[in-house]
C-alpha cells in the first residue's frame, strides 16, 4: 500500500485500469473457453449417441447380433466409423462380448474389462446413455445404445460409438490463443486510455496529486473557518458549495446541520448572488440588512474562461467595519494633533532661541508670555465649555493644526457642551466634528491662503447637541450640495479625497442626527450639525 501511494496519479491509473482490464477479460475469457469446451463435448457426445441409436436400430445389425455373426459386423463397423467420422464403433452381444472392434484382437473379449464403463445400464435397463471415459482407445465421448431383437421384446446386444476429444482440445486451444491476444490488446488499450485520461484529468486539477488536493482542501477549510469575514460560495446551479462558521453566525442561519448542497434561494431568499450569477457583474461594498444588522457585502463571479461557474460572497457587519474606521480616524487625529503641536512649538523654540542669541531678552519673554497666555485662554475655554476630555483634546489638536497651516480656529466664547450623553460614542462624535473642521480648514486655505479663519460654536441647550462650523471657502453650489456627501465625491482633483463628509453623513445617520449647509455672505459655508441627546 505504501508503494502504491508513492506512485503518481498517472501510474496509479495505469495500474488500476490495467489490472481491471486483465481481471475482466481473463474472467470473461476463462468462462467463455470453459463454456465452449463443455458445449463442444456435449455436441460430440450427442452426435455419438445419435449414431449409436441409429446403428442399433438397423435391421441387418440386429439380425447379425442375434446370430453372433462377427464376420459380417466387423467390416460393417469399420465402414460405419469411417462414414460417421467416429473414432470407433464397437458392437457387443447380450453378455457384453465384443462382436466388432477396430482392433480385431479384442473381438471376443468383454467390453467392460478395459473400457471403464458399466454396461448394465444398457444391457439390463435397456437405456441409452452418454459418457466420457478412458477406454482402450484413449479418452473419448461415447454414446451407448441397446440393440433390441427383431420382435423388440428383449435386449440382444449393444452399440458403443466414440469420438475422440483431441478435436475439442484443438478448438479450445485456438480460442485460448485468441483470448490471450485479446487480453494483451485490451491491456494495452487500457494503458493508453489511462495515460490519456490521467493527462486530461491532471490538466483539469492544475497538475496536482490527490494528496496535494486533500491538503489544499484541509488548508482551505481551516482558512475559511479562521477568517472573521463571512464567506459563501455557490456553483452555476445556485447551490451552496462553501459556507464558513462566521457566515452562519452573522446571518443568523440555523445551526447543527449542513447547508452545503442547498439552493441559495432556500437559505437566503433575498440574496443578490443569483443576480451576479446571471449577469456576471461583480458587486462591491453593497449594504444589506439581516437580523437587524447592517452588513457590507462583496460578491464576485467565478469564471472558467468566458463561462461563469459560480459566485463567492464575503461580508462583514457594518459596525465592525465602522469600528475599525473609527479607530483609524481617532489615531490619525491624535497623530495630526501631536505632529502640529510638535511642528508649531519647534518653530516657537527656534524663534525664542534666536531672540536670546541676539540679546533681545525682553522680546523673548514677551513671546513666551504671549504663547502661554494664548494657550491658557484656549485651555480655560475648553475646560469651562467642554469638560469631556476626548472632544476637548480633538478641538485642541485642530486648533494647533490650524495654526500650523497659518490659519486660526476661533471657538465661540459662548459655546457650551457639557451635557453630552454617556451612551453617545465619543469616537463617533470626534470623527464628525474633526472631519468637518478639516474640511473647513482645507476649503479656507484653498480660497484665502494663510490668515483665514474657521469659526466653531457649540451648544447643548434643548434636546440636541448643535455644532456650527463656518469656513471662508469658495462656497458650495446647489449641484454640489446634492453630491457632497456621496462616497468618493470631491471638488479636488487629487486622489484620497471624498470620504470625510461621506463618513460624517454615515455616522450622523447611525446616531439619528442631521447636517445642514448654509451660505455665509459672498463666500463661505456653514455646516450645522444636530445630534439628538436621546
Short mmCIF file of C-alpha atoms in Angstrom, two decimals:
data_model
loop_
_atom_site.label_atom_id
_atom_site.label_comp_id
_atom_site.label_asym_id
_atom_site.label_seq_id
_atom_site.Cartn_x
_atom_site.Cartn_y
_atom_site.Cartn_z
CA UNK A 1 0.00 0.00 0.00
CA UNK A 2 2.85 2.40 0.79
CA UNK A 3 4.45 1.66 -2.57
CA UNK A 4 1.10 2.36 -4.26
CA UNK A 5 0.79 5.73 -2.51
CA UNK A 6 4.23 6.71 -3.71
CA UNK A 7 3.12 6.38 -7.33
CA UNK A 8 1.99 9.44 -9.23
CA UNK A 9 -1.60 9.77 -10.35
CA UNK A 10 -0.74 8.61 -13.87
CA UNK A 11 1.00 5.48 -12.58
CA UNK A 12 -1.92 4.67 -10.28
CA UNK A 13 -4.45 4.99 -13.07
CA UNK A 14 -2.37 2.84 -15.42
CA UNK A 15 -2.02 0.18 -12.73
CA UNK A 16 -5.70 0.24 -11.74
CA UNK A 17 -7.14 0.28 -15.27
CA UNK A 18 -4.63 -2.34 -16.43
CA UNK A 19 -5.48 -4.70 -13.58
CA UNK A 20 -9.19 -4.17 -14.14
CA UNK A 21 -8.80 -4.97 -17.84
CA UNK A 22 -6.77 -8.10 -17.06
CA UNK A 23 -9.23 -9.33 -14.45
CA UNK A 24 -12.31 -8.63 -16.56
CA UNK A 25 -11.01 -10.08 -19.81
CA UNK A 26 -9.38 -13.01 -18.01
CA UNK A 27 -12.55 -13.88 -16.11
CA UNK A 28 -14.83 -13.48 -19.13
CA UNK A 29 -12.38 -15.33 -21.39
CA UNK A 30 -11.94 -18.24 -18.98
CA UNK A 31 -15.68 -18.56 -18.64
CA UNK A 32 -16.12 -18.43 -22.43
CA UNK A 33 -13.45 -21.09 -23.07
CA UNK A 34 -14.87 -23.36 -20.37
CA UNK A 35 -18.38 -22.94 -21.75
CA UNK A 36 -17.14 -23.56 -25.30
CA UNK A 37 -15.27 -26.69 -24.23
CA UNK A 38 -18.30 -28.02 -22.41
CA UNK A 39 -20.61 -27.21 -25.32
CA UNK A 40 -18.34 -28.95 -27.83
CA UNK A 41 -18.16 -32.05 -25.65
CA UNK A 42 -21.94 -32.12 -25.35
CA UNK A 43 -22.37 -31.70 -29.10
CA UNK A 44 -19.89 -34.51 -29.86
CA UNK A 45 -21.46 -36.72 -27.22
CA UNK A 46 -24.94 -36.12 -28.57
CA UNK A 47 -23.68 -36.99 -32.04
CA UNK A 48 -22.16 -40.22 -30.73
CA UNK A 49 -25.41 -41.12 -29.01
CA UNK A 50 -27.48 -40.43 -32.12
CA UNK A 51 -25.15 -42.55 -34.30
CA UNK A 52 -25.26 -45.37 -31.75
CA UNK A 53 -29.06 -45.35 -31.69
CA UNK A 54 -29.20 -45.31 -35.49
CA UNK A 55 -26.85 -48.30 -35.81
CA UNK A 56 -28.70 -50.18 -33.05
CA UNK A 57 -31.98 -49.76 -34.95
CA UNK A 58 -30.60 -51.07 -38.26
CA UNK A 59 -32.31 -54.46 -39.07
CA UNK A 60 -29.20 -56.05 -40.64
CA UNK A 61 -27.20 -55.19 -37.49
CA UNK A 62 -29.93 -56.62 -35.25
CA UNK A 63 -30.03 -59.90 -37.21
CA UNK A 64 -26.22 -60.22 -37.24
CA UNK A 65 -26.03 -59.62 -33.48
CA UNK A 66 -28.72 -62.22 -32.81
CA UNK A 67 -26.69 -64.66 -34.86
CA UNK A 68 -23.32 -63.56 -33.34
CA UNK A 69 -22.00 -63.01 -36.87
CA UNK A 70 -18.69 -61.19 -36.22
CA UNK A 71 -17.51 -61.65 -39.79
CA UNK A 72 -20.43 -59.54 -41.01
CA UNK A 73 -20.34 -56.98 -38.22
CA UNK A 74 -16.57 -56.29 -38.25
CA UNK A 75 -16.32 -54.70 -41.72
CA UNK A 76 -19.69 -53.01 -41.25
CA UNK A 77 -18.48 -51.35 -38.01
CA UNK A 78 -15.28 -50.09 -39.65
CA UNK A 79 -17.24 -48.73 -42.59
CA UNK A 80 -19.75 -47.01 -40.29
CA UNK A 81 -16.95 -45.44 -38.21
CA UNK A 82 -15.33 -44.06 -41.35
CA UNK A 83 -18.57 -42.64 -42.75
CA UNK A 84 -19.64 -41.01 -39.46
CA UNK A 85 -16.05 -39.81 -38.72
CA UNK A 86 -16.22 -41.67 -35.40
CA UNK A 87 -13.11 -42.85 -33.63
CA UNK A 88 -14.63 -46.28 -33.18
CA UNK A 89 -17.84 -48.27 -33.49
CA UNK A 90 -17.93 -51.28 -31.14
CA UNK A 91 -20.72 -53.86 -31.22
CA UNK A 92 -21.31 -56.38 -28.45
CA UNK A 93 -23.73 -59.23 -27.74
CA UNK A 94 -26.13 -59.79 -24.82
CA UNK A 95 -23.24 -60.63 -22.48
CA UNK A 96 -21.17 -57.61 -23.49
CA UNK A 97 -18.75 -59.68 -25.54
CA UNK A 98 -17.30 -57.76 -28.49
CA UNK A 99 -18.54 -58.85 -31.91
CA UNK A 100 -16.90 -55.93 -33.80
CA UNK A 101 -13.96 -53.71 -32.81
CA UNK A 102 -11.38 -51.56 -34.64
CA UNK A 103 -8.75 -53.87 -33.18
CA UNK A 104 -9.59 -57.43 -34.32
CA UNK A 105 -7.54 -58.89 -31.45
CA UNK A 106 -10.09 -57.58 -28.96
CA UNK A 107 -13.01 -59.36 -30.59
CA UNK A 108 -14.39 -61.99 -28.23
CA UNK A 109 -13.39 -60.11 -25.12
CA UNK A 110 -15.71 -58.38 -22.67
CA UNK A 111 -16.34 -54.67 -23.26
CA UNK A 112 -16.41 -53.88 -19.52
CA UNK A 113 -12.92 -55.25 -18.86
CA UNK A 114 -10.95 -52.37 -20.30
CA UNK A 115 -13.36 -49.65 -21.39
CA UNK A 116 -14.07 -48.45 -17.88
CA UNK A 117 -17.86 -48.34 -18.37
CA UNK A 118 -20.67 -50.20 -16.69
CA UNK A 119 -22.77 -51.70 -19.47
CA UNK A 120 -25.57 -52.81 -17.12
CA UNK A 121 -27.49 -49.60 -17.85
CA UNK A 122 -27.75 -50.63 -21.49
CA UNK A 123 -27.90 -54.43 -21.24
CA UNK A 124 -30.11 -54.68 -18.16
CA UNK A 125 -32.15 -51.44 -18.07
CA UNK A 126 -32.29 -51.02 -21.84
CA UNK A 127 -31.44 -47.30 -21.70
CA UNK A 128 -29.07 -45.43 -23.99
CA UNK A 129 -26.63 -43.07 -22.27
CA UNK A 130 -23.67 -40.76 -22.86
CA UNK A 131 -20.35 -40.86 -21.00
CA UNK A 132 -16.79 -39.59 -21.04
CA UNK A 133 -14.36 -42.32 -20.26
CA UNK A 134 -10.88 -43.64 -20.82
CA UNK A 135 -11.18 -46.78 -22.84
CA UNK A 136 -8.80 -48.98 -24.75
CA UNK A 137 -8.55 -46.29 -27.45
CA UNK A 138 -8.00 -43.38 -25.06
CA UNK A 139 -10.31 -40.64 -23.76
CA UNK A 140 -13.46 -40.33 -25.78
CA UNK A 141 -17.03 -39.16 -25.66
CA UNK A 142 -19.08 -42.27 -26.23
CA UNK A 143 -22.74 -42.96 -26.72
CA UNK A 144 -24.13 -46.44 -25.99
CA UNK A 145 -27.47 -47.78 -27.13
CA UNK A 146 -29.14 -51.19 -26.62
CA UNK A 147 -29.91 -53.49 -29.57
CA UNK A 148 -33.35 -54.99 -29.30
CA UNK A 149 -34.45 -58.19 -31.02
CA UNK A 150 -36.46 -58.16 -34.20
CA UNK A 151 -39.61 -58.62 -32.15
CA UNK A 152 -38.46 -55.86 -29.81
CA UNK A 153 -39.16 -57.85 -26.65
CA UNK A 154 -35.61 -58.46 -25.45
CA UNK A 155 -32.09 -56.98 -25.50
CA UNK A 156 -29.70 -58.88 -27.71
CA UNK A 157 -26.64 -56.58 -27.62
CA UNK A 158 -25.33 -53.01 -27.58
CA UNK A 159 -23.57 -50.50 -29.78
CA UNK A 160 -20.84 -48.15 -28.50
CA UNK A 161 -19.85 -45.18 -30.71
CA UNK A 162 -16.97 -42.97 -29.62
CA UNK A 163 -15.50 -39.68 -30.75
CA UNK A 164 -12.02 -38.64 -29.69
CA UNK A 165 -11.65 -35.37 -27.73
CA UNK A 166 -8.49 -34.19 -29.50
CA UNK A 167 -10.59 -32.02 -31.81
CA UNK A 168 -12.24 -30.41 -28.78
CA UNK A 169 -8.83 -29.65 -27.29
CA UNK A 170 -7.63 -28.17 -30.60
CA UNK A 171 -10.63 -25.87 -30.88
CA UNK A 172 -10.33 -24.87 -27.22
CA UNK A 173 -6.62 -24.18 -27.62
CA UNK A 174 -7.33 -22.00 -30.65
CA UNK A 175 -9.78 -19.92 -28.60
CA UNK A 176 -7.32 -19.72 -25.71
CA UNK A 177 -4.69 -18.21 -28.02
CA UNK A 178 -7.28 -15.75 -29.32
CA UNK A 179 -8.24 -14.89 -25.75
CA UNK A 180 -4.65 -14.19 -24.75
CA UNK A 181 -4.28 -11.87 -27.75
CA UNK A 182 -7.49 -10.06 -26.75
CA UNK A 183 -6.26 -9.72 -23.15
CA UNK A 184 -2.95 -8.21 -24.32
CA UNK A 185 -4.69 -5.80 -26.70
CA UNK A 186 -7.20 -4.82 -24.01
CA UNK A 187 -4.39 -4.22 -21.52
CA UNK A 188 -2.51 -2.01 -23.97
CA UNK A 189 -5.70 -0.11 -24.77
CA UNK A 190 -6.35 0.35 -21.05
CA UNK A 191 -2.83 1.69 -20.57
CA UNK A 192 -3.31 4.14 -23.44
CA UNK A 193 -6.69 5.21 -22.06
CA UNK A 194 -5.22 5.61 -18.57
CA UNK A 195 -2.39 7.81 -19.89
CA UNK A 196 -4.80 9.97 -21.90
CA UNK A 197 -7.33 10.29 -19.10
CA UNK A 198 -4.64 10.96 -16.48
CA UNK A 199 -3.16 13.77 -18.60
CA UNK A 200 -6.61 15.26 -19.18
CA UNK A 201 -7.51 14.91 -15.51
CA UNK A 202 -4.20 16.40 -14.36
CA UNK A 203 -4.78 19.45 -16.55
CA UNK A 204 -8.22 19.86 -15.01
CA UNK A 205 -6.77 19.82 -11.47
CA UNK A 206 -3.76 22.01 -12.37
CA UNK A 207 -1.25 19.16 -12.21
CA UNK A 208 -1.89 18.39 -8.54
CA UNK A 209 -1.73 14.95 -6.98
CA UNK A 210 -4.68 13.61 -4.92
CA UNK A 211 -2.77 14.03 -1.65
CA UNK A 212 -1.96 17.64 -2.56
CA UNK A 213 -5.63 18.30 -3.31
CA UNK A 214 -6.54 16.80 0.05
CA UNK A 215 -4.05 19.03 1.87
CA UNK A 216 -5.25 22.10 -0.02
CA UNK A 217 -8.83 21.25 0.88
CA UNK A 218 -7.96 20.98 4.57
CA UNK A 219 -5.97 24.22 4.40
CA UNK A 220 -8.85 25.98 2.65
CA UNK A 221 -11.29 24.69 5.22
CA UNK A 222 -9.10 25.87 8.10
CA UNK A 223 -8.56 29.23 6.40
CA UNK A 224 -12.27 29.78 5.84
CA UNK A 225 -13.02 29.00 9.46
CA UNK A 226 -10.24 31.27 10.74
CA UNK A 227 -11.18 34.45 8.87
CA UNK A 228 -13.53 36.87 10.60
CA UNK A 229 -15.49 37.59 7.45
CA UNK A 230 -18.46 35.51 6.40
CA UNK A 231 -17.90 33.61 3.14
CA UNK A 232 -20.47 31.83 0.96
CA UNK A 233 -19.80 30.26 -2.45
CA UNK A 234 -22.36 28.82 -4.89
CA UNK A 235 -21.97 26.84 -8.11
CA UNK A 236 -23.51 27.53 -11.51
CA UNK A 237 -26.78 25.95 -10.34
CA UNK A 238 -27.07 28.29 -7.38
CA UNK A 239 -26.33 25.59 -4.80
CA UNK A 240 -24.08 26.31 -1.83
CA UNK A 241 -20.65 24.71 -2.11
CA UNK A 242 -18.85 26.54 0.72
CA UNK A 243 -20.03 28.35 3.84
CA UNK A 244 -17.98 29.09 6.95
CA UNK A 245 -19.00 29.38 10.59
CA UNK A 246 -18.75 33.18 10.60
CA UNK A 247 -21.29 33.39 7.76
CA UNK A 248 -23.75 31.19 9.67
CA UNK A 249 -23.36 33.28 12.83
CA UNK A 250 -23.50 36.64 11.04
CA UNK A 251 -26.60 35.78 9.00
CA UNK A 252 -28.35 34.04 11.88
CA UNK A 253 -28.73 30.79 9.94
CA UNK A 254 -29.80 27.56 11.68
CA UNK A 255 -27.06 25.67 13.46
CA UNK A 256 -26.42 21.96 13.65
CA UNK A 257 -26.98 20.81 10.07
CA UNK A 258 -25.06 21.24 6.84
CA UNK A 259 -26.21 23.90 4.38
CA UNK A 260 -23.89 22.66 1.62
CA UNK A 261 -25.91 21.45 -1.37
CA UNK A 262 -28.97 23.58 -0.63
CA UNK A 263 -30.07 26.27 -3.06
CA UNK A 264 -29.09 29.78 -2.03
CA UNK A 265 -32.68 30.97 -2.58
CA UNK A 266 -33.91 28.46 0.01
CA UNK A 267 -31.36 29.61 2.58
CA UNK A 268 -31.28 33.35 1.74
CA UNK A 269 -34.39 34.24 -0.31
CA UNK A 270 -33.29 37.88 -0.74
CA UNK A 271 -29.69 37.13 -1.74
CA UNK A 272 -28.31 39.01 -4.75
CA UNK A 273 -25.85 36.23 -5.57
CA UNK A 274 -28.20 34.79 -8.20
CA UNK A 275 -28.23 38.16 -9.97
CA UNK A 276 -24.42 38.16 -10.08
CA UNK A 277 -24.53 34.56 -11.37
CA UNK A 278 -26.86 35.61 -14.20
CA UNK A 279 -25.18 38.89 -15.17
CA UNK A 280 -21.55 38.24 -14.25
CA UNK A 281 -21.31 41.82 -12.88
CA UNK A 282 -19.48 42.00 -9.52
CA UNK A 283 -20.87 43.96 -6.59
CA UNK A 284 -18.65 45.82 -4.13
CA UNK A 285 -19.44 47.30 -0.69
CA UNK A 286 -23.17 46.65 -1.00
CA UNK A 287 -25.09 47.36 2.21
CA UNK A 288 -27.84 44.93 3.19
CA UNK A 289 -29.86 44.35 6.36
CA UNK A 290 -30.05 40.99 8.03
CA UNK A 291 -31.26 40.10 11.52
CA UNK A 292 -31.38 43.79 12.45
CA UNK A 293 -27.78 44.39 11.45
CA UNK A 294 -26.29 46.31 8.55
CA UNK A 295 -23.93 44.13 6.53
CA UNK A 296 -21.34 45.24 3.96
CA UNK A 297 -21.08 42.58 1.24
CA UNK A 298 -18.90 41.96 -1.80
CA UNK A 299 -19.94 39.48 -4.50
CA UNK A 300 -17.65 38.27 -7.26
CA UNK A 301 -18.41 35.86 -10.13
CA UNK A 302 -16.17 32.83 -10.59
CA UNK A 303 -15.20 32.28 -14.21
CA UNK A 304 -13.53 29.49 -16.13
CA UNK A 305 -12.65 31.10 -19.42
CA UNK A 306 -15.76 33.00 -20.51
CA UNK A 307 -18.13 30.74 -18.60
CA UNK A 308 -19.47 31.71 -15.16
CA UNK A 309 -19.08 28.72 -12.86
CA UNK A 310 -20.27 30.25 -9.60
CA UNK A 311 -20.27 33.22 -7.24
CA UNK A 312 -18.42 33.89 -3.98
CA UNK A 313 -19.61 36.45 -1.45
CA UNK A 314 -17.69 37.86 1.50
CA UNK A 315 -19.38 40.08 4.05
CA UNK A 316 -18.99 41.64 7.47
CA UNK A 317 -21.21 43.54 9.83
CA UNK A 318 -21.04 47.26 9.20
CA UNK A 319 -20.47 48.12 12.84
CA UNK A 320 -17.25 46.09 12.80
CA UNK A 321 -16.05 47.91 9.69
CA UNK A 322 -17.11 51.23 11.16
CA UNK A 323 -15.30 50.41 14.41
CA UNK A 324 -12.05 49.87 12.54
CA UNK A 325 -12.61 53.08 10.61
CA UNK A 326 -13.29 54.99 13.81
CA UNK A 327 -10.16 53.70 15.47
CA UNK A 328 -8.10 54.66 12.44
CA UNK A 329 -9.71 58.10 12.34
CA UNK A 330 -9.06 58.65 16.02
CA UNK A 331 -5.44 57.55 15.71
CA UNK A 332 -5.00 59.84 12.70
CA UNK A 333 -6.45 62.77 14.66
CA UNK A 334 -4.13 62.14 17.58
CA UNK A 335 -1.19 61.86 15.20
CA UNK A 336 -2.15 65.11 13.44
CA UNK A 337 -2.51 66.85 16.79
CA UNK A 338 0.88 65.68 18.03
CA UNK A 339 2.52 66.48 14.70
CA UNK A 340 1.08 70.01 14.54
CA UNK A 341 1.98 70.75 18.16
CA UNK A 342 5.50 69.43 17.60
CA UNK A 343 5.91 71.49 14.44
CA UNK A 344 4.46 74.65 15.99
CA UNK A 345 6.45 74.51 19.19
CA UNK A 346 9.58 73.70 17.25
CA UNK A 347 9.16 76.95 15.34
CA UNK A 348 8.46 78.87 18.58
CA UNK A 349 11.53 77.41 20.27
CA UNK A 350 13.73 78.33 17.32
CA UNK A 351 12.39 81.88 17.41
CA UNK A 352 12.91 82.18 21.16
CA UNK A 353 16.43 80.77 20.86
CA UNK A 354 17.23 83.31 18.12
CA UNK A 355 15.97 86.23 20.22
CA UNK A 356 18.08 85.10 23.15
CA UNK A 357 21.16 84.75 20.95
CA UNK A 358 20.85 88.35 19.66
CA UNK A 359 20.26 89.67 23.17
CA UNK A 360 16.56 90.50 22.70
CA UNK A 361 15.59 89.07 26.04
CA UNK A 362 12.53 91.26 26.56
CA UNK A 363 11.06 90.21 23.21
CA UNK A 364 11.79 86.56 24.01
CA UNK A 365 9.96 86.86 27.33
CA UNK A 366 7.06 88.65 25.67
CA UNK A 367 6.74 85.91 23.05
CA UNK A 368 6.81 83.24 25.74
CA UNK A 369 4.15 85.09 27.72
CA UNK A 370 2.00 85.60 24.63
CA UNK A 371 2.21 81.93 23.72
CA UNK A 372 1.46 80.89 27.26
CA UNK A 373 -1.45 83.31 27.54
CA UNK A 374 -2.95 82.19 24.22
CA UNK A 375 -2.88 78.50 25.17
CA UNK A 376 -4.06 79.22 28.68
CA UNK A 377 -7.08 81.08 27.34
CA UNK A 378 -7.92 78.23 24.95
CA UNK A 379 -7.41 75.57 27.61
CA UNK A 380 -9.56 77.57 30.08
CA UNK A 381 -12.30 77.91 27.47
CA UNK A 382 -12.23 74.20 26.70
CA UNK A 383 -12.23 73.28 30.38
CA UNK A 384 -15.22 75.52 31.06
CA UNK A 385 -17.23 74.78 27.90
CA UNK A 386 -16.17 71.21 27.04
CA UNK A 387 -15.36 69.13 30.09
CA UNK A 388 -15.31 65.95 28.01
CA UNK A 389 -11.54 65.20 27.60
CA UNK A 390 -11.88 63.37 24.24
CA UNK A 391 -13.78 66.19 22.49
CA UNK A 392 -11.59 68.82 24.17
CA UNK A 393 -8.43 67.02 23.05
CA UNK A 394 -9.77 66.83 19.48
CA UNK A 395 -10.50 70.59 19.42
CA UNK A 396 -7.09 71.43 20.88
CA UNK A 397 -5.42 69.32 18.18
CA UNK A 398 -7.45 71.03 15.44
CA UNK A 399 -6.55 74.45 16.92
CA UNK A 400 -2.86 73.60 16.67
CA UNK A 401 -3.39 72.16 13.19
CA UNK A 402 -4.97 75.43 12.06
CA UNK A 403 -2.04 77.46 13.41
CA UNK A 404 0.39 75.16 11.63
CA UNK A 405 -1.46 75.89 8.37
CA UNK A 406 -1.18 79.63 9.04
CA UNK A 407 -4.86 79.96 9.95
CA UNK A 408 -6.91 80.35 13.08
CA UNK A 409 -9.60 78.17 14.59
CA UNK A 410 -11.87 80.52 16.53
CA UNK A 411 -14.05 78.85 19.15
CA UNK A 412 -17.06 80.91 20.22
CA UNK A 413 -16.66 82.14 23.81
CA UNK A 414 -20.33 81.44 24.46
CA UNK A 415 -20.01 77.78 23.46
CA UNK A 416 -21.42 75.26 25.91
CA UNK A 417 -21.08 71.49 25.55
CA UNK A 418 -21.41 69.87 28.95
CA UNK A 419 -24.43 67.61 28.54
CA UNK A 420 -23.01 65.01 26.20
CA UNK A 421 -24.94 61.75 26.85
CA UNK A 422 -22.84 58.92 28.28
CA UNK A 423 -24.16 56.46 25.68
CA UNK A 424 -23.09 58.70 22.78
CA UNK A 425 -19.92 57.09 21.33
CA UNK A 426 -17.12 59.62 21.69
CA UNK A 427 -15.22 58.22 18.70
CA UNK A 428 -18.25 58.96 16.51
CA UNK A 429 -18.54 62.49 17.85
CA UNK A 430 -14.88 63.40 17.30
CA UNK A 431 -14.96 61.82 13.83
CA UNK A 432 -17.90 64.03 12.83
CA UNK A 433 -16.50 67.29 14.27
CA UNK A 434 -12.90 66.53 13.27
CA UNK A 435 -13.78 65.81 9.63
CA UNK A 436 -15.95 68.93 9.34
CA UNK A 437 -13.17 71.14 10.80
CA UNK A 438 -10.57 69.57 8.50
CA UNK A 439 -12.86 70.15 5.52
CA UNK A 440 -13.40 73.79 6.58
CA UNK A 441 -9.67 74.40 7.08
CA UNK A 442 -8.83 72.95 3.66
CA UNK A 443 -11.56 74.96 1.90
CA UNK A 444 -10.40 78.16 3.62
CA UNK A 445 -6.75 77.56 2.81
CA UNK A 446 -7.51 76.97 -0.87
CA UNK A 447 -9.66 80.11 -1.15
CA UNK A 448 -7.89 82.68 1.09
CA UNK A 449 -4.45 81.23 1.72
CA UNK A 450 -2.83 81.84 5.12
CA UNK A 451 -4.55 84.16 7.56
CA UNK A 452 -8.02 82.68 7.12
CA UNK A 453 -10.36 81.78 9.95
CA UNK A 454 -12.63 78.87 10.71
CA UNK A 455 -15.28 79.51 13.38
CA UNK A 456 -16.75 76.90 15.68
CA UNK A 457 -19.68 77.31 18.02
CA UNK A 458 -21.33 74.65 20.16
CA UNK A 459 -24.42 74.41 22.33
CA UNK A 460 -26.19 71.64 24.19
CA UNK A 461 -29.34 73.62 25.08
CA UNK A 462 -32.53 71.81 24.22
CA UNK A 463 -32.86 68.22 23.04
CA UNK A 464 -29.95 68.29 20.57
CA UNK A 465 -26.22 68.83 20.55
CA UNK A 466 -25.63 71.55 17.95
CA UNK A 467 -22.31 72.31 16.28
CA UNK A 468 -21.75 75.08 13.73
CA UNK A 469 -18.57 75.15 11.64
CA UNK A 470 -18.14 78.18 9.40
CA UNK A 471 -15.38 78.47 6.79
CA UNK A 472 -14.16 81.16 4.39
CA UNK A 473 -14.04 78.89 1.40
CA UNK A 474 -15.44 79.43 -2.09
CA UNK A 475 -18.88 78.23 -1.08
CA UNK A 476 -20.92 75.24 -2.21
CA UNK A 477 -23.17 75.33 -5.25
CA UNK A 478 -26.66 73.71 -5.18
CA UNK A 479 -25.37 70.97 -7.51
CA UNK A 480 -22.53 70.22 -5.12
CA UNK A 481 -24.88 70.17 -2.12
CA UNK A 482 -26.69 67.21 -3.70
CA UNK A 483 -23.44 65.26 -4.17
CA UNK A 484 -21.08 66.44 -1.46
CA UNK A 485 -21.91 63.62 0.95
CA UNK A 486 -21.59 60.88 -1.66
CA UNK A 487 -18.70 58.49 -1.25
CA UNK A 488 -15.70 59.48 -3.37
CA UNK A 489 -17.09 62.88 -4.44
CA UNK A 490 -14.66 65.79 -4.10
CA UNK A 491 -14.05 69.13 -5.77
CA UNK A 492 -10.31 68.42 -5.59
CA UNK A 493 -8.58 66.52 -8.37
CA UNK A 494 -6.03 64.80 -6.11
CA UNK A 495 -6.72 61.22 -5.03
CA UNK A 496 -7.61 60.31 -1.46
CA UNK A 497 -10.44 62.85 -1.04
CA UNK A 498 -14.20 62.49 -0.96
CA UNK A 499 -14.51 60.21 2.09
CA UNK A 500 -14.58 62.58 5.10
CA UNK A 501 -18.05 64.06 4.50
CA UNK A 502 -19.39 60.64 3.49
CA UNK A 503 -18.21 59.30 6.85
CA UNK A 504 -19.84 62.29 8.61
CA UNK A 505 -23.16 61.56 6.89
CA UNK A 506 -22.96 57.84 7.70
CA UNK A 507 -22.18 58.43 11.38
CA UNK A 508 -24.96 61.01 11.72
CA UNK A 509 -27.46 58.58 10.21
CA UNK A 510 -26.40 55.99 12.76
CA UNK A 511 -26.82 58.49 15.61
CA UNK A 512 -30.13 59.81 14.23
CA UNK A 513 -28.60 63.22 13.53
CA UNK A 514 -28.70 65.57 10.57
CA UNK A 515 -26.43 68.11 8.90
CA UNK A 516 -27.43 71.29 7.11
CA UNK A 517 -25.42 73.60 4.85
CA UNK A 518 -25.88 77.37 4.69
CA UNK A 519 -24.11 80.03 2.66
CA UNK A 520 -22.37 82.87 4.54
CA UNK A 521 -22.21 86.17 2.67
CA UNK A 522 -20.44 86.33 -0.67
CA UNK A 523 -18.42 83.18 0.01
CA UNK A 524 -18.00 80.54 2.62
CA UNK A 525 -20.27 77.88 4.04
CA UNK A 526 -21.69 76.99 7.40
CA UNK A 527 -22.22 73.33 8.36
CA UNK A 528 -24.81 72.91 11.14
CA UNK A 529 -24.88 69.52 12.86
CA UNK A 530 -27.77 68.29 15.04
CA UNK A 531 -27.23 65.25 17.21
CA UNK A 532 -30.16 64.20 19.42
CA UNK A 533 -29.35 63.58 23.06
CA UNK A 534 -31.87 60.73 23.23
#
